[in-house]
């Protein structure tokens, strides 16, 4: 047994300190990033936000909507082959990752789709990115798809970030347990505060010319800004994008002034009992559910939420004098704000 005593931080533990700036308007900043991916040499430019590959948010409708803002969507892996092939053969496919697990059936399905349409972006996704099988799968997917941009995760430490990049990942997905409908930390006791995980893993990835995607823990636009400040190249959102017209969740209606109107939408973690019942017939006897089901308020088109997120990031950039999104991490100074972290530092 070993105890690490260095302080580890979540988004709630910090604020970004403002700095003098010559920027007079949010219109003066550029929220796009341009990347050249290490293993493929291919380029991408856009707003580096990704909708999570969950049943509710990782939809084709979401990909079309976010694509209009230059953002991306990781599709959930439960679409049928024909529908996936048709989507990736269209222009909308450029705004999406094909999601795959480590089961043989997942890899076979990917091959079936590839025979019908090109797949330029692949997300190799598991809850526990520390298994040897996962690392082997990333290597196989890279060998089988030398020209595809590969995002893989989830992990929270620098050593595994480096291992995944060396195995073939261009982008490493960071986060264990921070999601709004994830209960891994409560059920297993395993996890890592998300802000510190991003800082440590981004440092490891950038040393190898890779990128990281902060996955989970963002509940407001300010958290997205903090993730970029911590060094995240991409930010993945689930709960913040749930409840919209582009989602596949079940909508609950209620009567208001004699009219039935949408009031809420179901949202659940992909390791929840609801997800496993839907896709696997139930929770296997050898495991526990590590997610929960909730209802989020109905929010209408995702366009409104995207404008809030973009506005929050732009405003943050004007506060710290960053004209380009790539400058944000270099211009960010975090200030500790919670009593808990002050106690850890002996203040």
mmCIF file of C-alpha atoms in Angstrom:
data_model
loop_
_atom_site.group_PDB
_atom_site.id
_atom_site.type_symbol
_atom_site.label_atom_id
_atom_site.label_comp_id
_atom_site.label_asym_id
_atom_site.label_seq_id
_atom_site.Cartn_x
_atom_site.Cartn_y
_atom_site.Cartn_z
ATOM 1 C CA UNK A 1 0.000 0.000 0.000
ATOM 2 C CA UNK A 2 1.179 3.489 -0.892
ATOM 3 C CA UNK A 3 -0.226 6.952 -0.247
ATOM 4 C CA UNK A 4 0.437 9.893 -2.545
ATOM 5 C CA UNK A 5 0.351 13.147 -0.605
ATOM 6 C CA UNK A 6 0.667 15.643 -3.464
ATOM 7 C CA UNK A 7 -2.571 17.662 -3.843
ATOM 8 C CA UNK A 8 -4.832 16.634 -6.737
ATOM 9 C CA UNK A 9 -7.470 19.026 -8.042
ATOM 10 C CA UNK A 10 -10.894 18.983 -9.677
ATOM 11 C CA UNK A 11 -12.531 21.793 -11.647
ATOM 12 C CA UNK A 12 -14.374 23.031 -8.545
ATOM 13 C CA UNK A 13 -11.084 23.564 -6.691
ATOM 14 C CA UNK A 14 -9.775 26.375 -8.906
ATOM 15 C CA UNK A 15 -10.574 29.561 -10.797
ATOM 16 C CA UNK A 16 -8.620 31.144 -13.632
ATOM 17 C CA UNK A 17 -6.898 34.372 -12.608
ATOM 18 C CA UNK A 18 -7.506 37.314 -14.984
ATOM 19 C CA UNK A 19 -4.585 39.108 -16.609
ATOM 20 C CA UNK A 20 -4.107 42.448 -18.343
ATOM 21 C CA UNK A 21 -5.181 42.264 -21.939
ATOM 22 C CA UNK A 22 -5.338 44.405 -25.064
ATOM 23 C CA UNK A 23 -8.377 42.465 -26.304
ATOM 24 C CA UNK A 24 -11.487 44.627 -26.391
ATOM 25 C CA UNK A 25 -14.019 42.184 -27.818
ATOM 26 C CA UNK A 26 -14.858 38.478 -27.840
ATOM 27 C CA UNK A 27 -14.850 38.776 -31.632
ATOM 28 C CA UNK A 28 -11.091 39.324 -31.483
ATOM 29 C CA UNK A 29 -10.319 35.749 -30.402
ATOM 30 C CA UNK A 30 -10.068 32.519 -32.405
ATOM 31 C CA UNK A 31 -11.540 29.443 -30.672
ATOM 32 C CA UNK A 32 -10.378 27.040 -33.344
ATOM 33 C CA UNK A 33 -7.370 24.746 -33.032
ATOM 34 C CA UNK A 34 -5.305 23.212 -35.787
ATOM 35 C CA UNK A 35 -3.596 19.881 -35.179
ATOM 36 C CA UNK A 36 -1.302 17.632 -37.154
ATOM 37 C CA UNK A 37 -1.718 14.126 -35.769
ATOM 38 C CA UNK A 38 1.433 12.217 -34.939
ATOM 39 C CA UNK A 39 0.735 8.807 -36.457
ATOM 40 C CA UNK A 40 -1.102 9.864 -39.600
ATOM 41 C CA UNK A 41 0.426 13.236 -40.420
ATOM 42 C CA UNK A 42 -3.104 14.411 -41.260
ATOM 43 C CA UNK A 43 -4.410 17.842 -40.293
ATOM 44 C CA UNK A 44 -7.618 18.923 -38.583
ATOM 45 C CA UNK A 45 -8.951 22.393 -37.819
ATOM 46 C CA UNK A 46 -12.034 23.305 -35.814
ATOM 47 C CA UNK A 47 -13.444 23.951 -32.354
ATOM 48 C CA UNK A 48 -12.011 21.012 -30.338
ATOM 49 C CA UNK A 49 -15.154 19.876 -28.550
ATOM 50 C CA UNK A 50 -16.485 16.307 -28.866
ATOM 51 C CA UNK A 51 -19.917 14.928 -27.959
ATOM 52 C CA UNK A 52 -19.488 11.754 -25.903
ATOM 53 C CA UNK A 53 -20.159 8.367 -27.477
ATOM 54 C CA UNK A 54 -23.116 7.634 -25.209
ATOM 55 C CA UNK A 55 -26.488 6.370 -26.443
ATOM 56 C CA UNK A 56 -28.133 9.722 -25.766
ATOM 57 C CA UNK A 57 -25.503 12.188 -27.002
ATOM 58 C CA UNK A 58 -23.387 10.307 -29.528
ATOM 59 C CA UNK A 59 -25.936 10.563 -32.314
ATOM 60 C CA UNK A 60 -25.787 11.324 -36.005
ATOM 61 C CA UNK A 61 -28.100 14.297 -35.471
ATOM 62 C CA UNK A 62 -25.651 15.621 -32.869
ATOM 63 C CA UNK A 63 -22.761 15.205 -35.319
ATOM 64 C CA UNK A 64 -24.604 17.248 -37.933
ATOM 65 C CA UNK A 65 -25.436 20.008 -35.436
ATOM 66 C CA UNK A 66 -21.973 20.239 -33.869
ATOM 67 C CA UNK A 67 -20.322 19.989 -37.264
ATOM 68 C CA UNK A 68 -21.791 23.376 -38.140
ATOM 69 C CA UNK A 69 -19.580 24.827 -35.384
ATOM 70 C CA UNK A 70 -16.502 22.868 -36.446
ATOM 71 C CA UNK A 71 -16.916 20.509 -33.474
ATOM 72 C CA UNK A 72 -16.971 16.695 -33.428
ATOM 73 C CA UNK A 73 -19.088 13.803 -32.173
ATOM 74 C CA UNK A 74 -18.027 10.308 -31.128
ATOM 75 C CA UNK A 75 -20.935 8.176 -32.324
ATOM 76 C CA UNK A 76 -22.215 5.483 -29.985
ATOM 77 C CA UNK A 77 -21.375 1.986 -31.176
ATOM 78 C CA UNK A 78 -24.906 0.577 -31.360
ATOM 79 C CA UNK A 79 -25.977 1.860 -34.787
ATOM 80 C CA UNK A 80 -26.474 -0.896 -37.396
ATOM 81 C CA UNK A 81 -23.794 -1.425 -40.055
ATOM 82 C CA UNK A 82 -25.859 -0.093 -42.968
ATOM 83 C CA UNK A 83 -26.738 3.131 -41.154
ATOM 84 C CA UNK A 84 -23.128 3.720 -40.120
ATOM 85 C CA UNK A 85 -21.867 3.081 -43.639
ATOM 86 C CA UNK A 86 -24.359 5.517 -45.132
ATOM 87 C CA UNK A 87 -23.416 8.182 -42.590
ATOM 88 C CA UNK A 88 -19.645 7.883 -43.011
ATOM 89 C CA UNK A 89 -20.025 7.904 -46.787
ATOM 90 C CA UNK A 90 -21.646 11.352 -46.506
ATOM 91 C CA UNK A 91 -20.023 14.717 -45.799
ATOM 92 C CA UNK A 92 -21.307 14.518 -42.211
ATOM 93 C CA UNK A 93 -18.939 11.617 -41.540
ATOM 94 C CA UNK A 94 -16.030 14.066 -41.454
ATOM 95 C CA UNK A 95 -17.372 15.387 -38.134
ATOM 96 C CA UNK A 96 -17.550 12.051 -36.329
ATOM 97 C CA UNK A 97 -15.502 9.301 -34.712
ATOM 98 C CA UNK A 98 -16.472 5.672 -35.214
ATOM 99 C CA UNK A 99 -16.571 4.127 -31.713
ATOM 100 C CA UNK A 100 -15.312 0.620 -31.035
ATOM 101 C CA UNK A 101 -14.704 -1.470 -27.927
ATOM 102 C CA UNK A 102 -12.230 -4.315 -27.477
ATOM 103 C CA UNK A 103 -14.577 -7.247 -28.109
ATOM 104 C CA UNK A 104 -14.040 -9.298 -31.255
ATOM 105 C CA UNK A 105 -17.545 -8.450 -32.431
ATOM 106 C CA UNK A 106 -16.798 -4.719 -32.244
ATOM 107 C CA UNK A 107 -13.707 -5.084 -34.415
ATOM 108 C CA UNK A 108 -15.551 -7.279 -36.921
ATOM 109 C CA UNK A 109 -18.326 -4.694 -37.185
ATOM 110 C CA UNK A 110 -15.746 -1.991 -37.898
ATOM 111 C CA UNK A 111 -14.385 -4.071 -40.772
ATOM 112 C CA UNK A 112 -17.892 -4.502 -42.200
ATOM 113 C CA UNK A 113 -18.490 -0.744 -42.151
ATOM 114 C CA UNK A 114 -15.074 -0.021 -43.678
ATOM 115 C CA UNK A 115 -15.908 -2.195 -46.675
ATOM 116 C CA UNK A 116 -18.760 0.185 -47.488
ATOM 117 C CA UNK A 117 -17.397 3.588 -46.417
ATOM 118 C CA UNK A 118 -14.097 5.235 -45.401
ATOM 119 C CA UNK A 119 -13.524 5.698 -41.663
ATOM 120 C CA UNK A 120 -11.150 8.586 -40.968
ATOM 121 C CA UNK A 121 -11.549 8.817 -37.172
ATOM 122 C CA UNK A 122 -11.816 5.943 -34.678
ATOM 123 C CA UNK A 123 -12.459 6.062 -30.936
ATOM 124 C CA UNK A 124 -11.281 2.946 -29.073
ATOM 125 C CA UNK A 125 -13.250 3.239 -25.875
ATOM 126 C CA UNK A 126 -13.255 1.280 -22.612
ATOM 127 C CA UNK A 127 -13.885 2.267 -19.002
ATOM 128 C CA UNK A 128 -10.564 0.806 -17.815
ATOM 129 C CA UNK A 129 -7.703 1.740 -20.105
ATOM 130 C CA UNK A 130 -5.125 -0.043 -17.949
ATOM 131 C CA UNK A 131 -5.756 -3.578 -19.206
ATOM 132 C CA UNK A 132 -3.181 -5.241 -21.424
ATOM 133 C CA UNK A 133 -5.924 -6.296 -23.836
ATOM 134 C CA UNK A 134 -6.854 -2.670 -24.375
ATOM 135 C CA UNK A 135 -3.286 -1.737 -25.242
ATOM 136 C CA UNK A 136 -3.097 -4.671 -27.655
ATOM 137 C CA UNK A 137 -6.371 -3.626 -29.261
ATOM 138 C CA UNK A 138 -5.092 -0.081 -29.830
ATOM 139 C CA UNK A 139 -2.014 -1.552 -31.542
ATOM 140 C CA UNK A 140 -4.195 -3.766 -33.743
ATOM 141 C CA UNK A 141 -6.531 -0.931 -34.692
ATOM 142 C CA UNK A 142 -3.506 1.193 -35.611
ATOM 143 C CA UNK A 143 -2.005 -1.624 -37.714
ATOM 144 C CA UNK A 144 -5.315 -2.181 -39.480
ATOM 145 C CA UNK A 145 -6.032 1.545 -39.968
ATOM 146 C CA UNK A 146 -2.735 3.317 -40.654
ATOM 147 C CA UNK A 147 -4.399 6.457 -42.053
ATOM 148 C CA UNK A 148 -7.113 6.880 -39.407
ATOM 149 C CA UNK A 149 -6.900 9.321 -36.499
ATOM 150 C CA UNK A 150 -7.260 7.156 -33.373
ATOM 151 C CA UNK A 151 -8.524 8.377 -30.020
ATOM 152 C CA UNK A 152 -8.193 5.874 -27.154
ATOM 153 C CA UNK A 153 -9.018 5.790 -23.452
ATOM 154 C CA UNK A 154 -9.799 6.161 -20.686
ATOM 155 C CA UNK A 155 -6.734 6.665 -18.502
ATOM 156 C CA UNK A 156 -5.636 9.266 -15.931
ATOM 157 C CA UNK A 157 -1.860 8.932 -15.576
ATOM 158 C CA UNK A 158 1.108 10.016 -17.624
ATOM 159 C CA UNK A 159 2.651 6.563 -17.998
ATOM 160 C CA UNK A 160 -0.419 5.063 -19.666
ATOM 161 C CA UNK A 161 -0.888 8.177 -21.779
ATOM 162 C CA UNK A 162 2.601 7.629 -23.155
ATOM 163 C CA UNK A 163 1.992 3.902 -23.621
ATOM 164 C CA UNK A 164 -1.167 4.529 -25.656
ATOM 165 C CA UNK A 165 0.508 7.088 -27.900
ATOM 166 C CA UNK A 166 3.397 4.720 -28.542
ATOM 167 C CA UNK A 167 0.866 1.954 -29.257
ATOM 168 C CA UNK A 168 -0.775 4.034 -31.966
ATOM 169 C CA UNK A 169 -3.193 6.531 -30.419
ATOM 170 C CA UNK A 170 -3.098 10.107 -31.707
ATOM 171 C CA UNK A 171 -5.411 11.362 -28.951
ATOM 172 C CA UNK A 172 -5.675 9.881 -25.441
ATOM 173 C CA UNK A 173 -8.986 10.203 -23.595
ATOM 174 C CA UNK A 174 -8.543 11.302 -19.978
ATOM 175 C CA UNK A 175 -10.959 10.614 -17.120
ATOM 176 C CA UNK A 176 -12.030 7.853 -14.736
ATOM 177 C CA UNK A 177 -15.165 8.569 -12.767
ATOM 178 C CA UNK A 178 -15.756 12.321 -13.250
ATOM 179 C CA UNK A 179 -18.853 12.052 -15.453
ATOM 180 C CA UNK A 180 -22.243 13.194 -14.177
ATOM 181 C CA UNK A 181 -23.789 9.729 -14.617
ATOM 182 C CA UNK A 182 -20.677 7.714 -13.776
ATOM 183 C CA UNK A 183 -20.498 6.018 -10.359
ATOM 184 C CA UNK A 184 -17.111 4.299 -10.755
ATOM 185 C CA UNK A 185 -15.566 6.275 -7.896
ATOM 186 C CA UNK A 186 -18.412 5.394 -5.536
ATOM 187 C CA UNK A 187 -18.666 1.748 -6.562
ATOM 188 C CA UNK A 188 -14.959 0.885 -6.918
ATOM 189 C CA UNK A 189 -13.093 3.608 -5.031
ATOM 190 C CA UNK A 190 -10.976 4.124 -8.166
ATOM 191 C CA UNK A 191 -10.463 7.495 -9.841
ATOM 192 C CA UNK A 192 -8.371 10.634 -10.145
ATOM 193 C CA UNK A 193 -9.344 14.307 -9.790
ATOM 194 C CA UNK A 194 -9.967 15.467 -13.326
ATOM 195 C CA UNK A 195 -8.070 18.761 -13.466
ATOM 196 C CA UNK A 196 -4.851 17.180 -12.181
ATOM 197 C CA UNK A 197 -5.314 14.224 -14.527
ATOM 198 C CA UNK A 198 -5.548 16.579 -17.509
ATOM 199 C CA UNK A 199 -2.458 18.543 -16.450
ATOM 200 C CA UNK A 200 -0.323 15.422 -15.926
ATOM 201 C CA UNK A 201 -1.514 13.534 -19.001
ATOM 202 C CA UNK A 202 -1.288 16.557 -21.304
ATOM 203 C CA UNK A 203 2.324 17.046 -20.250
ATOM 204 C CA UNK A 204 3.076 13.400 -21.037
ATOM 205 C CA UNK A 205 1.248 13.437 -24.377
ATOM 206 C CA UNK A 206 2.708 16.682 -25.660
ATOM 207 C CA UNK A 207 6.208 15.369 -25.027
ATOM 208 C CA UNK A 208 5.460 12.646 -27.595
ATOM 209 C CA UNK A 209 3.615 14.978 -30.017
ATOM 210 C CA UNK A 210 0.256 13.473 -29.075
ATOM 211 C CA UNK A 211 -2.957 15.100 -27.868
ATOM 212 C CA UNK A 212 -5.367 14.529 -24.985
ATOM 213 C CA UNK A 213 -9.140 14.768 -24.722
ATOM 214 C CA UNK A 214 -10.581 15.683 -21.312
ATOM 215 C CA UNK A 215 -13.563 13.353 -20.880
ATOM 216 C CA UNK A 216 -16.022 14.086 -18.082
ATOM 217 C CA UNK A 217 -16.501 16.445 -15.169
ATOM 218 C CA UNK A 218 -17.606 19.546 -17.058
ATOM 219 C CA UNK A 219 -20.971 20.836 -15.849
ATOM 220 C CA UNK A 220 -20.803 24.500 -16.956
ATOM 221 C CA UNK A 221 -18.972 26.388 -19.739
ATOM 222 C CA UNK A 222 -16.396 27.570 -17.190
ATOM 223 C CA UNK A 223 -15.291 23.963 -16.678
ATOM 224 C CA UNK A 224 -14.650 23.650 -20.412
ATOM 225 C CA UNK A 225 -12.506 26.780 -20.174
ATOM 226 C CA UNK A 226 -10.599 25.311 -17.216
ATOM 227 C CA UNK A 227 -9.975 22.069 -19.139
ATOM 228 C CA UNK A 228 -8.384 24.023 -21.988
ATOM 229 C CA UNK A 229 -6.400 26.012 -19.437
ATOM 230 C CA UNK A 230 -5.097 22.762 -17.935
ATOM 231 C CA UNK A 231 -3.728 21.673 -21.300
ATOM 232 C CA UNK A 232 -6.554 19.674 -22.850
ATOM 233 C CA UNK A 233 -6.447 19.681 -26.643
ATOM 234 C CA UNK A 234 -10.036 18.418 -26.913
ATOM 235 C CA UNK A 235 -12.908 18.397 -24.419
ATOM 236 C CA UNK A 236 -15.582 15.671 -24.469
ATOM 237 C CA UNK A 237 -19.050 16.403 -23.091
ATOM 238 C CA UNK A 238 -21.936 14.138 -22.148
ATOM 239 C CA UNK A 239 -24.264 15.633 -19.554
ATOM 240 C CA UNK A 240 -23.886 19.197 -20.852
ATOM 241 C CA UNK A 241 -25.166 18.046 -24.255
ATOM 242 C CA UNK A 242 -27.977 15.822 -22.944
ATOM 243 C CA UNK A 243 -31.619 16.890 -23.064
ATOM 244 C CA UNK A 244 -31.505 18.382 -26.556
ATOM 245 C CA UNK A 245 -33.496 17.722 -29.717
ATOM 246 C CA UNK A 246 -30.465 16.018 -31.284
ATOM 247 C CA UNK A 247 -30.311 13.399 -28.489
ATOM 248 C CA UNK A 248 -31.886 9.948 -28.508
ATOM 249 C CA UNK A 249 -33.112 10.002 -24.911
ATOM 250 C CA UNK A 250 -36.687 9.254 -23.927
ATOM 251 C CA UNK A 251 -38.633 12.518 -23.530
ATOM 252 C CA UNK A 252 -41.100 13.035 -20.674
ATOM 253 C CA UNK A 253 -44.017 15.357 -21.358
ATOM 254 C CA UNK A 254 -46.107 17.313 -18.882
ATOM 255 C CA UNK A 255 -49.206 19.456 -19.193
ATOM 256 C CA UNK A 256 -48.836 23.227 -19.031
ATOM 257 C CA UNK A 257 -51.843 25.444 -19.609
ATOM 258 C CA UNK A 258 -53.677 22.535 -21.182
ATOM 259 C CA UNK A 259 -50.859 21.722 -23.616
ATOM 260 C CA UNK A 260 -48.483 18.762 -23.418
ATOM 261 C CA UNK A 261 -44.914 20.044 -23.661
ATOM 262 C CA UNK A 262 -41.532 18.313 -23.336
ATOM 263 C CA UNK A 263 -40.202 18.646 -19.775
ATOM 264 C CA UNK A 264 -37.323 16.219 -19.350
ATOM 265 C CA UNK A 265 -35.217 13.597 -21.092
ATOM 266 C CA UNK A 266 -33.645 10.391 -19.804
ATOM 267 C CA UNK A 267 -29.861 10.191 -19.604
ATOM 268 C CA UNK A 268 -27.753 7.286 -18.340
ATOM 269 C CA UNK A 269 -24.161 6.155 -18.100
ATOM 270 C CA UNK A 270 -22.963 3.457 -20.485
ATOM 271 C CA UNK A 271 -21.997 1.249 -17.524
ATOM 272 C CA UNK A 272 -25.375 1.751 -15.849
ATOM 273 C CA UNK A 273 -27.940 -0.959 -15.285
ATOM 274 C CA UNK A 274 -30.174 0.697 -17.904
ATOM 275 C CA UNK A 275 -27.454 0.582 -20.577
ATOM 276 C CA UNK A 276 -26.435 -3.004 -19.821
ATOM 277 C CA UNK A 277 -30.047 -4.152 -19.805
ATOM 278 C CA UNK A 278 -30.623 -2.472 -23.163
ATOM 279 C CA UNK A 279 -27.516 -3.816 -24.899
ATOM 280 C CA UNK A 280 -26.468 -6.924 -22.945
ATOM 281 C CA UNK A 281 -29.658 -8.219 -21.376
ATOM 282 C CA UNK A 282 -28.700 -7.064 -17.883
ATOM 283 C CA UNK A 283 -25.795 -6.721 -15.480
ATOM 284 C CA UNK A 284 -23.527 -9.779 -15.584
ATOM 285 C CA UNK A 285 -23.216 -11.680 -12.305
ATOM 286 C CA UNK A 286 -19.475 -10.959 -12.059
ATOM 287 C CA UNK A 287 -19.707 -7.171 -12.227
ATOM 288 C CA UNK A 288 -21.487 -4.169 -10.716
ATOM 289 C CA UNK A 289 -23.154 -1.287 -12.513
ATOM 290 C CA UNK A 290 -20.865 1.768 -12.540
ATOM 291 C CA UNK A 291 -23.344 4.292 -13.863
ATOM 292 C CA UNK A 292 -26.743 5.724 -13.052
ATOM 293 C CA UNK A 293 -29.884 6.928 -14.816
ATOM 294 C CA UNK A 294 -31.119 10.495 -14.368
ATOM 295 C CA UNK A 295 -33.488 12.913 -16.023
ATOM 296 C CA UNK A 296 -32.175 16.148 -17.463
ATOM 297 C CA UNK A 297 -34.383 19.152 -18.264
ATOM 298 C CA UNK A 298 -35.495 19.396 -21.870
ATOM 299 C CA UNK A 299 -33.297 22.068 -23.481
ATOM 300 C CA UNK A 300 -34.441 22.362 -27.080
ATOM 301 C CA UNK A 301 -31.898 22.614 -29.920
ATOM 302 C CA UNK A 302 -28.248 22.031 -28.986
ATOM 303 C CA UNK A 303 -27.417 25.214 -30.912
ATOM 304 C CA UNK A 304 -28.261 27.324 -27.855
ATOM 305 C CA UNK A 305 -25.953 25.333 -25.577
ATOM 306 C CA UNK A 306 -23.136 25.441 -28.114
ATOM 307 C CA UNK A 307 -23.400 29.222 -28.269
ATOM 308 C CA UNK A 308 -23.161 29.362 -24.456
ATOM 309 C CA UNK A 309 -20.051 27.168 -24.467
ATOM 310 C CA UNK A 310 -18.412 29.104 -27.288
ATOM 311 C CA UNK A 311 -19.282 32.388 -25.598
ATOM 312 C CA UNK A 312 -17.832 31.230 -22.291
ATOM 313 C CA UNK A 313 -14.563 30.123 -23.893
ATOM 314 C CA UNK A 314 -14.274 33.369 -25.870
ATOM 315 C CA UNK A 315 -14.910 35.439 -22.766
ATOM 316 C CA UNK A 316 -12.293 33.495 -20.788
ATOM 317 C CA UNK A 317 -9.779 34.196 -23.536
ATOM 318 C CA UNK A 318 -10.404 37.941 -23.339
ATOM 319 C CA UNK A 319 -9.929 37.831 -19.536
ATOM 320 C CA UNK A 320 -6.449 36.327 -19.896
ATOM 321 C CA UNK A 321 -5.380 37.995 -23.142
ATOM 322 C CA UNK A 322 -5.271 34.889 -25.344
ATOM 323 C CA UNK A 323 -6.056 35.676 -28.978
ATOM 324 C CA UNK A 324 -5.806 32.010 -30.013
ATOM 325 C CA UNK A 325 -7.146 28.962 -28.211
ATOM 326 C CA UNK A 326 -3.724 27.313 -28.437
ATOM 327 C CA UNK A 327 -2.332 30.107 -26.208
ATOM 328 C CA UNK A 328 -4.762 29.462 -23.357
ATOM 329 C CA UNK A 329 -2.776 26.869 -21.399
ATOM 330 C CA UNK A 330 0.338 29.063 -21.512
ATOM 331 C CA UNK A 331 -1.580 32.089 -20.234
ATOM 332 C CA UNK A 332 -3.580 30.284 -17.552
ATOM 333 C CA UNK A 333 -2.837 30.688 -13.853
ATOM 334 C CA UNK A 334 -5.132 28.705 -11.567
ATOM 335 C CA UNK A 335 -6.085 30.054 -8.149
ATOM 336 C CA UNK A 336 -7.069 27.610 -5.398
ATOM 337 C CA UNK A 337 -10.477 28.483 -3.995
ATOM 338 C CA UNK A 338 -11.753 25.613 -1.811
ATOM 339 C CA UNK A 339 -11.201 25.181 1.902
ATOM 340 C CA UNK A 340 -10.253 21.566 1.315
ATOM 341 C CA UNK A 341 -7.362 22.392 -1.007
ATOM 342 C CA UNK A 342 -6.195 25.195 1.244
ATOM 343 C CA UNK A 343 -6.013 22.697 4.097
ATOM 344 C CA UNK A 344 -3.984 20.331 1.920
ATOM 345 C CA UNK A 345 -1.473 23.090 1.266
ATOM 346 C CA UNK A 346 -1.337 23.972 4.953
ATOM 347 C CA UNK A 347 -3.033 27.359 4.575
#
